[in-house]
mmCIF file with all atom_site columns, C-alpha atoms in Angstrom:
data_model
loop_
_atom_site.group_PDB
_atom_site.id
_atom_site.type_symbol
_atom_site.label_atom_id
_atom_site.label_alt_id
_atom_site.label_comp_id
_atom_site.label_asym_id
_atom_site.label_entity_id
_atom_site.label_seq_id
_atom_site.pdbx_PDB_ins_code
_atom_site.Cartn_x
_atom_site.Cartn_y
_atom_site.Cartn_z
_atom_site.occupancy
_atom_site.B_iso_or_equiv
_atom_site.pdbx_formal_charge
_atom_site.auth_seq_id
_atom_site.auth_comp_id
_atom_site.auth_asym_id
_atom_site.auth_atom_id
_atom_site.pdbx_PDB_model_num
ATOM 1   C CA . LEU H 1 1   ? 133.730 42.477 120.192 1.00 93.00 ? 1   LEU H CA 1
ATOM 2   C CA . PHE H 1 2   ? 137.319 42.362 118.967 1.00 95.00 ? 2   PHE H CA 1
ATOM 3   C CA . LEU H 1 3   ? 136.469 41.007 115.530 1.00 96.00 ? 3   LEU H CA 1
ATOM 4   C CA . ALA H 1 4   ? 133.694 43.591 115.029 1.00 96.00 ? 4   ALA H CA 1
ATOM 5   C CA . ASP H 1 5   ? 135.940 46.429 116.225 1.00 96.00 ? 5   ASP H CA 1
ATOM 6   C CA . LYS H 1 6   ? 138.819 45.279 114.022 1.00 96.00 ? 6   LYS H CA 1
ATOM 7   C CA . THR H 1 7   ? 136.577 44.924 110.962 1.00 96.00 ? 7   THR H CA 1
ATOM 8   C CA . CYS H 1 8   ? 135.194 48.435 111.384 1.00 96.00 ? 8   CYS H CA 1
ATOM 9   C CA . LEU H 1 9   ? 138.630 49.874 112.152 1.00 95.00 ? 9   LEU H CA 1
ATOM 10  C CA . LEU H 1 10  ? 140.276 48.367 109.073 1.00 96.00 ? 10  LEU H CA 1
ATOM 11  C CA . ARG H 1 11  ? 137.462 49.435 106.759 1.00 96.00 ? 11  ARG H CA 1
ATOM 12  C CA . TYR H 1 12  ? 136.575 52.870 108.099 1.00 95.00 ? 12  TYR H CA 1
ATOM 13  C CA . GLY H 1 13  ? 139.361 53.935 110.459 1.00 94.00 ? 13  GLY H CA 1
ATOM 14  C CA . SER H 1 14  ? 137.208 53.820 113.572 1.00 93.00 ? 14  SER H CA 1
ATOM 15  C CA . PRO H 1 15  ? 136.353 50.989 115.970 1.00 94.00 ? 15  PRO H CA 1
ATOM 16  C CA . ILE H 1 16  ? 132.748 50.479 117.054 1.00 95.00 ? 16  ILE H CA 1
ATOM 17  C CA . PHE H 1 17  ? 133.182 50.274 120.814 1.00 92.00 ? 17  PHE H CA 1
ATOM 18  C CA . SER H 1 18  ? 135.932 52.839 121.575 1.00 86.00 ? 18  SER H CA 1
ATOM 19  C CA . ASP H 1 19  ? 137.714 50.507 123.964 1.00 93.00 ? 19  ASP H CA 1
ATOM 20  C CA . TYR H 1 20  ? 141.444 49.970 124.183 1.00 93.00 ? 20  TYR H CA 1
ATOM 21  C CA . TYR H 1 21  ? 142.948 46.559 123.600 1.00 96.00 ? 21  TYR H CA 1
ATOM 22  C CA . ARG H 1 22  ? 145.426 44.473 125.485 1.00 96.00 ? 22  ARG H CA 1
ATOM 23  C CA . ALA H 1 23  ? 147.195 41.323 124.387 1.00 96.00 ? 23  ALA H CA 1
ATOM 24  C CA . LEU H 1 24  ? 146.317 38.518 126.803 1.00 95.00 ? 24  LEU H CA 1
ATOM 25  C CA . PRO H 1 25  ? 147.225 34.835 126.412 1.00 93.00 ? 25  PRO H CA 1
ATOM 26  C CA . TYR H 1 26  ? 143.863 33.994 124.817 1.00 90.00 ? 26  TYR H CA 1
ATOM 27  C CA . GLY H 1 27  ? 143.934 36.890 122.352 1.00 94.00 ? 27  GLY H CA 1
ATOM 28  C CA . ALA H 1 28  ? 143.156 40.576 121.922 1.00 96.00 ? 28  ALA H CA 1
ATOM 29  C CA . VAL H 1 29  ? 140.795 41.782 124.656 1.00 95.00 ? 29  VAL H CA 1
ATOM 30  C CA . PRO H 1 30  ? 138.871 45.075 125.053 1.00 95.00 ? 30  PRO H CA 1
ATOM 31  C CA . GLN H 1 31  ? 140.225 46.045 128.473 1.00 94.00 ? 31  GLN H CA 1
ATOM 32  C CA . ARG H 1 32  ? 137.506 48.367 129.840 1.00 92.00 ? 32  ARG H CA 1
ATOM 33  C CA . THR H 1 33  ? 134.873 45.813 128.856 1.00 90.00 ? 33  THR H CA 1
ATOM 34  C CA . LEU H 1 34  ? 136.824 43.022 130.572 1.00 89.00 ? 34  LEU H CA 1
ATOM 35  C CA . ASP H 1 35  ? 137.234 45.178 133.696 1.00 89.00 ? 35  ASP H CA 1
ATOM 36  C CA . ARG H 1 36  ? 133.480 45.785 133.854 1.00 86.00 ? 36  ARG H CA 1
ATOM 37  C CA . LEU H 1 37  ? 132.668 42.099 133.385 1.00 86.00 ? 37  LEU H CA 1
ATOM 38  C CA . ASN H 1 38  ? 135.154 41.188 136.090 1.00 84.00 ? 38  ASN H CA 1
ATOM 39  C CA . ARG H 1 39  ? 133.516 43.695 138.448 1.00 85.00 ? 39  ARG H CA 1
ATOM 40  C CA . LEU H 1 40  ? 130.112 42.268 137.534 1.00 82.00 ? 40  LEU H CA 1
ATOM 41  C CA . SER H 1 41  ? 131.247 38.833 138.656 1.00 79.00 ? 41  SER H CA 1
ATOM 42  C CA . THR H 1 42  ? 133.313 39.839 141.692 1.00 79.00 ? 42  THR H CA 1
ATOM 43  C CA . GLY H 1 43  ? 132.235 43.318 142.811 1.00 66.00 ? 43  GLY H CA 1
ATOM 44  C CA . PRO H 1 44  ? 132.633 46.101 143.852 1.00 62.00 ? 44  PRO H CA 1
ATOM 45  C CA . LYS H 1 45  ? 129.502 47.493 142.325 1.00 68.00 ? 45  LYS H CA 1
ATOM 46  C CA . GLY H 1 46  ? 128.912 50.973 140.951 1.00 70.00 ? 46  GLY H CA 1
ATOM 47  C CA . SER H 1 47  ? 126.150 52.545 138.913 1.00 74.00 ? 47  SER H CA 1
ATOM 48  C CA . ASP H 1 48  ? 127.593 51.319 135.602 1.00 78.00 ? 48  ASP H CA 1
ATOM 49  C CA . ILE H 1 49  ? 127.999 47.777 136.956 1.00 83.00 ? 49  ILE H CA 1
ATOM 50  C CA . GLU H 1 50  ? 124.484 47.780 138.425 1.00 83.00 ? 50  GLU H CA 1
ATOM 51  C CA . ARG H 1 51  ? 123.120 48.799 134.993 1.00 82.00 ? 51  ARG H CA 1
ATOM 52  C CA . LEU H 1 52  ? 125.180 46.064 133.387 1.00 85.00 ? 52  LEU H CA 1
ATOM 53  C CA . GLY H 1 53  ? 123.849 43.569 135.938 1.00 86.00 ? 53  GLY H CA 1
ATOM 54  C CA . LYS H 1 54  ? 120.275 44.429 134.938 1.00 87.00 ? 54  LYS H CA 1
ATOM 55  C CA . SER H 1 55  ? 121.076 43.499 131.338 1.00 89.00 ? 55  SER H CA 1
ATOM 56  C CA . LEU H 1 56  ? 123.460 40.548 131.662 1.00 89.00 ? 56  LEU H CA 1
ATOM 57  C CA . ARG H 1 57  ? 124.046 37.579 133.888 1.00 86.00 ? 57  ARG H CA 1
ATOM 58  C CA . LEU H 1 58  ? 127.017 35.274 134.097 1.00 84.00 ? 58  LEU H CA 1
ATOM 59  C CA . GLU H 1 59  ? 126.301 31.546 133.992 1.00 88.00 ? 59  GLU H CA 1
ATOM 60  C CA . LYS H 1 60  ? 128.603 28.624 134.512 1.00 86.00 ? 60  LYS H CA 1
ATOM 61  C CA . VAL H 1 61  ? 128.179 26.308 131.545 1.00 86.00 ? 61  VAL H CA 1
ATOM 62  C CA . LYS H 1 62  ? 129.452 22.764 131.439 1.00 88.00 ? 62  LYS H CA 1
ATOM 63  C CA . GLY H 1 63  ? 132.499 22.531 129.208 1.00 82.00 ? 63  GLY H CA 1
ATOM 64  C CA . HIS H 1 64  ? 133.335 26.247 129.463 1.00 80.00 ? 64  HIS H CA 1
ATOM 65  C CA . PRO H 1 65  ? 136.239 27.247 131.703 1.00 80.00 ? 65  PRO H CA 1
ATOM 66  C CA . TYR H 1 66  ? 134.803 30.743 132.192 1.00 78.00 ? 66  TYR H CA 1
ATOM 67  C CA . PRO H 1 67  ? 131.280 32.012 132.853 1.00 81.00 ? 67  PRO H CA 1
ATOM 68  C CA . VAL H 1 68  ? 129.144 32.652 129.787 1.00 85.00 ? 68  VAL H CA 1
ATOM 69  C CA . LEU H 1 69  ? 127.310 35.973 129.364 1.00 87.00 ? 69  LEU H CA 1
ATOM 70  C CA . MET H 1 70  ? 123.563 35.645 128.971 1.00 89.00 ? 70  MET H CA 1
ATOM 71  C CA . ALA H 1 71  ? 121.215 38.504 128.150 1.00 91.00 ? 71  ALA H CA 1
ATOM 72  C CA . LYS H 1 72  ? 118.428 39.251 130.606 1.00 92.00 ? 72  LYS H CA 1
ATOM 73  C CA . VAL H 1 73  ? 116.757 41.776 128.303 1.00 92.00 ? 73  VAL H CA 1
ATOM 74  C CA . ARG H 1 74  ? 116.741 42.647 124.631 1.00 91.00 ? 74  ARG H CA 1
ATOM 75  C CA . PRO H 1 75  ? 119.643 44.987 123.807 1.00 87.00 ? 75  PRO H CA 1
ATOM 76  C CA . ASP H 1 76  ? 119.041 48.657 123.118 1.00 87.00 ? 76  ASP H CA 1
ATOM 77  C CA . LEU H 1 77  ? 120.641 48.991 119.703 1.00 91.00 ? 77  LEU H CA 1
ATOM 78  C CA . GLY H 1 78  ? 119.879 52.706 119.428 1.00 92.00 ? 78  GLY H CA 1
ATOM 79  C CA . ALA H 1 79  ? 123.459 53.667 120.283 1.00 90.00 ? 79  ALA H CA 1
ATOM 80  C CA . LEU H 1 80  ? 124.767 51.856 117.202 1.00 94.00 ? 80  LEU H CA 1
ATOM 81  C CA . SER H 1 81  ? 124.636 53.150 113.652 1.00 96.00 ? 81  SER H CA 1
ATOM 82  C CA . GLU H 1 82  ? 123.223 51.079 110.790 1.00 96.00 ? 82  GLU H CA 1
ATOM 83  C CA . LEU H 1 83  ? 126.764 50.531 109.550 1.00 96.00 ? 83  LEU H CA 1
ATOM 84  C CA . GLU H 1 84  ? 127.935 49.284 112.966 1.00 96.00 ? 84  GLU H CA 1
ATOM 85  C CA . LEU H 1 85  ? 124.958 46.931 113.230 1.00 97.00 ? 85  LEU H CA 1
ATOM 86  C CA . LYS H 1 86  ? 125.691 45.614 109.734 1.00 97.00 ? 86  LYS H CA 1
ATOM 87  C CA . ILE H 1 87  ? 129.310 44.903 110.694 1.00 97.00 ? 87  ILE H CA 1
ATOM 88  C CA . ILE H 1 88  ? 128.272 43.148 113.912 1.00 97.00 ? 88  ILE H CA 1
ATOM 89  C CA . GLU H 1 89  ? 125.774 41.001 111.988 1.00 97.00 ? 89  GLU H CA 1
ATOM 90  C CA . GLU H 1 90  ? 128.438 40.190 109.391 1.00 97.00 ? 90  GLU H CA 1
ATOM 91  C CA . VAL H 1 91  ? 130.961 39.181 112.077 1.00 97.00 ? 91  VAL H CA 1
ATOM 92  C CA . VAL H 1 92  ? 128.414 37.027 113.912 1.00 96.00 ? 92  VAL H CA 1
ATOM 93  C CA . GLU H 1 93  ? 127.424 35.347 110.643 1.00 97.00 ? 93  GLU H CA 1
ATOM 94  C CA . LYS H 1 94  ? 131.022 34.738 109.606 1.00 97.00 ? 94  LYS H CA 1
ATOM 95  C CA . TYR H 1 95  ? 132.570 33.727 112.948 1.00 96.00 ? 95  TYR H CA 1
ATOM 96  C CA . GLY H 1 96  ? 129.714 33.072 115.377 1.00 93.00 ? 96  GLY H CA 1
ATOM 97  C CA . ARG H 1 97  ? 129.720 29.282 115.108 1.00 93.00 ? 97  ARG H CA 1
ATOM 98  C CA . MET H 1 98  ? 133.499 28.832 115.198 1.00 94.00 ? 98  MET H CA 1
ATOM 99  C CA . ASP H 1 99  ? 135.147 27.272 118.222 1.00 90.00 ? 99  ASP H CA 1
ATOM 100 C CA . PHE H 1 100 ? 138.246 28.684 119.904 1.00 87.00 ? 100 PHE H CA 1
ATOM 101 C CA . ASP H 1 101 ? 140.663 26.620 117.841 1.00 91.00 ? 101 ASP H CA 1
ATOM 102 C CA . ALA H 1 102 ? 139.157 27.958 114.614 1.00 94.00 ? 102 ALA H CA 1
ATOM 103 C CA . LEU H 1 103 ? 139.205 31.523 115.972 1.00 94.00 ? 103 LEU H CA 1
ATOM 104 C CA . TYR H 1 104 ? 142.714 31.346 117.436 1.00 94.00 ? 104 TYR H CA 1
ATOM 105 C CA . ASP H 1 105 ? 144.600 32.987 114.562 1.00 93.00 ? 105 ASP H CA 1
ATOM 106 C CA . LEU H 1 106 ? 141.881 35.609 114.144 1.00 93.00 ? 106 LEU H CA 1
ATOM 107 C CA . VAL H 1 107 ? 142.118 36.791 117.764 1.00 94.00 ? 107 VAL H CA 1
ATOM 108 C CA . HIS H 1 108 ? 145.918 36.589 117.704 1.00 95.00 ? 108 HIS H CA 1
ATOM 109 C CA . PRO H 1 109 ? 146.643 38.921 114.744 1.00 94.00 ? 109 PRO H CA 1
ATOM 110 C CA . ALA H 1 110 ? 150.055 40.401 113.917 1.00 94.00 ? 110 ALA H CA 1
ATOM 111 C CA . ALA H 1 111 ? 149.309 43.319 116.270 1.00 95.00 ? 111 ALA H CA 1
ATOM 112 C CA . TRP H 1 112 ? 148.799 40.848 119.125 1.00 96.00 ? 112 TRP H CA 1
ATOM 113 C CA . HIS H 1 113 ? 152.103 39.134 118.336 1.00 95.00 ? 113 HIS H CA 1
ATOM 114 C CA . LYS H 1 114 ? 153.912 42.482 118.168 1.00 96.00 ? 114 LYS H CA 1
ATOM 115 C CA . ALA H 1 115 ? 152.668 43.473 121.628 1.00 96.00 ? 115 ALA H CA 1
ATOM 116 C CA . TRP H 1 116 ? 152.980 39.994 123.165 1.00 96.00 ? 116 TRP H CA 1
ATOM 117 C CA . ASP H 1 117 ? 156.503 39.358 121.887 1.00 96.00 ? 117 ASP H CA 1
ATOM 118 C CA . ALA H 1 118 ? 157.716 42.714 123.276 1.00 95.00 ? 118 ALA H CA 1
ATOM 119 C CA . ARG H 1 119 ? 156.117 42.305 126.715 1.00 95.00 ? 119 ARG H CA 1
ATOM 120 C CA . PRO H 1 120 ? 158.238 42.343 129.870 1.00 94.00 ? 120 PRO H CA 1
ATOM 121 C CA . PRO H 1 121 ? 158.819 38.925 131.469 1.00 92.00 ? 121 PRO H CA 1
ATOM 122 C CA . LYS H 1 122 ? 155.873 37.469 133.412 1.00 91.00 ? 122 LYS H CA 1
ATOM 123 C CA . ARG H 1 123 ? 153.398 40.121 132.176 1.00 93.00 ? 123 ARG H CA 1
ATOM 124 C CA . GLU H 1 124 ? 150.070 38.554 131.257 1.00 92.00 ? 124 GLU H CA 1
ATOM 125 C CA . ALA H 1 125 ? 148.547 41.657 129.664 1.00 95.00 ? 125 ALA H CA 1
ATOM 126 C CA . VAL H 1 126 ? 150.197 44.306 127.516 1.00 96.00 ? 126 VAL H CA 1
ATOM 127 C CA . PRO H 1 127 ? 148.769 47.254 125.579 1.00 96.00 ? 127 PRO H CA 1
ATOM 128 C CA . MET H 1 128 ? 148.068 46.960 121.887 1.00 96.00 ? 128 MET H CA 1
ATOM 129 C CA . PHE H 1 129 ? 148.023 49.953 119.568 1.00 94.00 ? 129 PHE H CA 1
ATOM 130 C CA . LEU H 1 130 ? 145.252 50.399 117.017 1.00 93.00 ? 130 LEU H CA 1
ATOM 131 C CA . GLU H 1 131 ? 147.645 51.516 114.289 1.00 94.00 ? 131 GLU H CA 1
ATOM 132 C CA . ASP H 1 132 ? 149.379 48.133 114.578 1.00 95.00 ? 132 ASP H CA 1
ATOM 133 C CA . PHE H 1 133 ? 146.174 46.389 113.448 1.00 94.00 ? 133 PHE H CA 1
ATOM 134 C CA . PHE H 1 134 ? 146.743 47.772 109.944 1.00 94.00 ? 134 PHE H CA 1
ATOM 135 C CA . GLU H 1 135 ? 150.251 46.366 109.466 1.00 91.00 ? 135 GLU H CA 1
ATOM 136 C CA . GLY H 1 136 ? 150.186 43.622 106.869 1.00 86.00 ? 136 GLY H CA 1
ATOM 137 C CA . ASP H 1 137 ? 146.454 42.979 107.175 1.00 89.00 ? 137 ASP H CA 1
ATOM 138 C CA . PRO H 1 138 ? 144.921 42.377 103.737 1.00 90.00 ? 138 PRO H CA 1
ATOM 139 C CA . GLU H 1 139 ? 141.505 43.467 105.048 1.00 91.00 ? 139 GLU H CA 1
ATOM 140 C CA . ALA H 1 140 ? 142.740 47.047 105.679 1.00 91.00 ? 140 ALA H CA 1
ATOM 141 C CA . LYS H 1 141 ? 141.182 49.491 103.228 1.00 93.00 ? 141 LYS H CA 1
ATOM 142 C CA . GLU H 1 142 ? 143.313 52.201 101.693 1.00 93.00 ? 142 GLU H CA 1
ATOM 143 C CA . GLY H 1 143 ? 143.030 55.447 103.638 1.00 93.00 ? 143 GLY H CA 1
ATOM 144 C CA . SER H 1 144 ? 141.462 53.962 106.779 1.00 93.00 ? 144 SER H CA 1
ATOM 145 C CA . LEU H 1 145 ? 144.667 54.248 108.854 1.00 92.00 ? 145 LEU H CA 1
ATOM 146 C CA . GLU H 1 146 ? 145.097 57.855 107.789 1.00 93.00 ? 146 GLU H CA 1
ATOM 147 C CA . HIS H 1 147 ? 141.434 58.526 108.639 1.00 91.00 ? 147 HIS H CA 1
ATOM 148 C CA . MET H 1 148 ? 141.945 57.064 112.139 1.00 91.00 ? 148 MET H CA 1
ATOM 149 C CA . ILE H 1 149 ? 145.067 59.176 112.751 1.00 91.00 ? 149 ILE H CA 1
ATOM 150 C CA . GLU H 1 150 ? 143.384 62.331 111.471 1.00 92.00 ? 150 GLU H CA 1
ATOM 151 C CA . ASN H 1 151 ? 140.348 61.815 113.728 1.00 88.00 ? 151 ASN H CA 1
ATOM 152 C CA . PHE H 1 152 ? 142.634 61.206 116.702 1.00 88.00 ? 152 PHE H CA 1
ATOM 153 C CA . GLU H 1 153 ? 144.537 64.427 116.007 1.00 90.00 ? 153 GLU H CA 1
ATOM 154 C CA . ILE H 1 154 ? 141.285 66.400 115.708 1.00 89.00 ? 154 ILE H CA 1
ATOM 155 C CA . ARG H 1 155 ? 139.935 64.993 119.000 1.00 85.00 ? 155 ARG H CA 1
ATOM 156 C CA . ARG H 1 156 ? 143.228 65.718 120.730 1.00 86.00 ? 156 ARG H CA 1
ATOM 157 C CA . ALA H 1 157 ? 143.303 69.291 119.391 1.00 89.00 ? 157 ALA H CA 1
ATOM 158 C CA . LEU H 1 158 ? 139.726 69.927 120.556 1.00 90.00 ? 158 LEU H CA 1
ATOM 159 C CA . SER H 1 159 ? 140.038 68.289 123.962 1.00 84.00 ? 159 SER H CA 1
ATOM 160 C CA . ASP H 1 160 ? 140.681 70.161 127.200 1.00 70.00 ? 160 ASP H CA 1
ATOM 161 C CA . ARG H 1 161 ? 143.749 68.078 127.985 1.00 58.00 ? 161 ARG H CA 1
#
């Protein structure tokens, strides 16, 4: 998810999944998604977790320290645009067969280091900021950061908060 979100963000100024990221020891993690998966495996259940449980199951796989997600049903891709699907396919093609060691630097970008290095002692998860993903990343397209900031300002101006 992180690599697809980051790719879309750096190219077009908008992530695919609208999650917020935290720096954890094993890399950048979409926090709301992690929270839901943790609730799926440990409870308590709610309507969103029950829906998730109808689509996914967690399996212990030999050689994996954590459960592996397995689909129970074909995904409903209707919520994703053609562009988002293309990016996901590209990311799976490019990175899908890499092991953790090969992916390590990719899931620990400069934005991860910035958040991780500034964390309070003994904190195992700290917020990451989307604008930090653009700093020094050669994949960032000109204007995409400005597009992200402009969209944020528009949403904030139109929100009830």
